[in-house]
């Protein structure tokens, strides 16, 4: 069979077996920015008759807020979301991550690095300079970095179009295992998406610059990367991103319909006056019927106001 036929068959399989996901980190409760990612990923998956999985990215205990995972799940339910299958918790996936690390190390694709943030700052203004690349360190207490290949610096995004990264910080050898022994987000997210069969990743544009790294990992692990859809960020009046770490307020379930309407408007979708008075589930159902990918803004959008009346 010629190779174009093989790739067409693979593409058909992907479109017929659409798997998307929402993957919040429990570093705080759901805020308006994360609702955008939940809503966008849900609507895109469901409009394509796909599955929508929920994964709790509790891979970083120092940043985790106690009880946040439970609250996130409860909030999603209150907002009318229904996910397919069991929830996957990254905290239970260490074996899979470590197997990937071992295999990459055996293939000499990653290396140990003992440099502190401060040293990297002093030597090269915070951009990693491959100081440990050829030092042959073998120390379980050191971090592990992957030797990045600049050929992966660009990719096509289904919403934003061609994305290209050329800043030194975006192209440095990045960490896959931290000095504190925790597996890094970049690695965990790729291993999980591969193992869960996720082939359409819809998420906030704050993760745009992670995508080249993740695509490179897909390449090293011999897997086809997913299609990416990076949703416009919500920014405050000063242009700063709303994020859990900046203590943006949690979205309250008793105002679920209000927030869903605002989130739909943020995603460039038509919101009828009547939406405000129907249940979250009904809003999701109607939004699904009316969903238009081509009206989703390509750039960040200023937040309306944080508090609902
Ligand atoms: N866990 C990440 C977050 O909450 C999202 C990861 C992803 O969607 O790739 O920001």
XYZ file of N, CA, C and O and ligand atoms in Angstrom, residues 21 23-25 57 185 189 203 207 244, ligand 1:
50
model
N -10.362 15.842 25.960
C -10.296 15.755 27.428
C -10.219 17.147 28.050
O -9.891 18.131 27.381
N -8.293 18.648 31.532
C -7.266 18.139 32.448
C -6.853 19.198 33.479
O -5.740 19.708 33.443
N -7.746 19.528 34.408
C -7.408 20.568 35.381
C -6.391 20.116 36.428
O -6.354 18.949 36.795
N -5.583 21.063 36.888
C -4.669 20.805 38.008
C -5.372 21.291 39.274
O -5.916 22.396 39.280
N -4.982 16.493 37.146
C -3.514 16.540 37.028
C -2.888 16.882 38.379
O -2.307 17.942 38.581
N 5.255 18.138 34.271
C 3.996 18.235 33.532
C 4.159 17.817 32.068
O 3.339 17.062 31.527
N 1.713 14.763 30.770
C 0.564 15.053 29.920
C 0.640 14.255 28.604
O -0.369 13.745 28.105
N -7.382 23.354 24.871
C -6.964 23.893 26.173
C -6.662 25.377 26.021
O -6.705 25.926 24.916
N -0.902 27.383 27.292
C -0.085 26.191 27.091
C 0.470 26.095 25.667
O 1.072 25.090 25.293
N -5.560 30.323 38.516
C -5.799 29.892 39.890
C -4.694 30.402 40.795
O -4.920 30.827 41.905
N -3.296 20.744 33.950
C -3.116 21.877 33.090
C -3.786 23.099 33.720
O -4.650 22.960 34.572
C -3.698 21.663 31.708
C -2.913 20.664 30.925
C -3.339 20.514 29.466
O -4.492 20.789 29.132
O -2.503 20.088 28.683
O -3.442 24.198 33.340
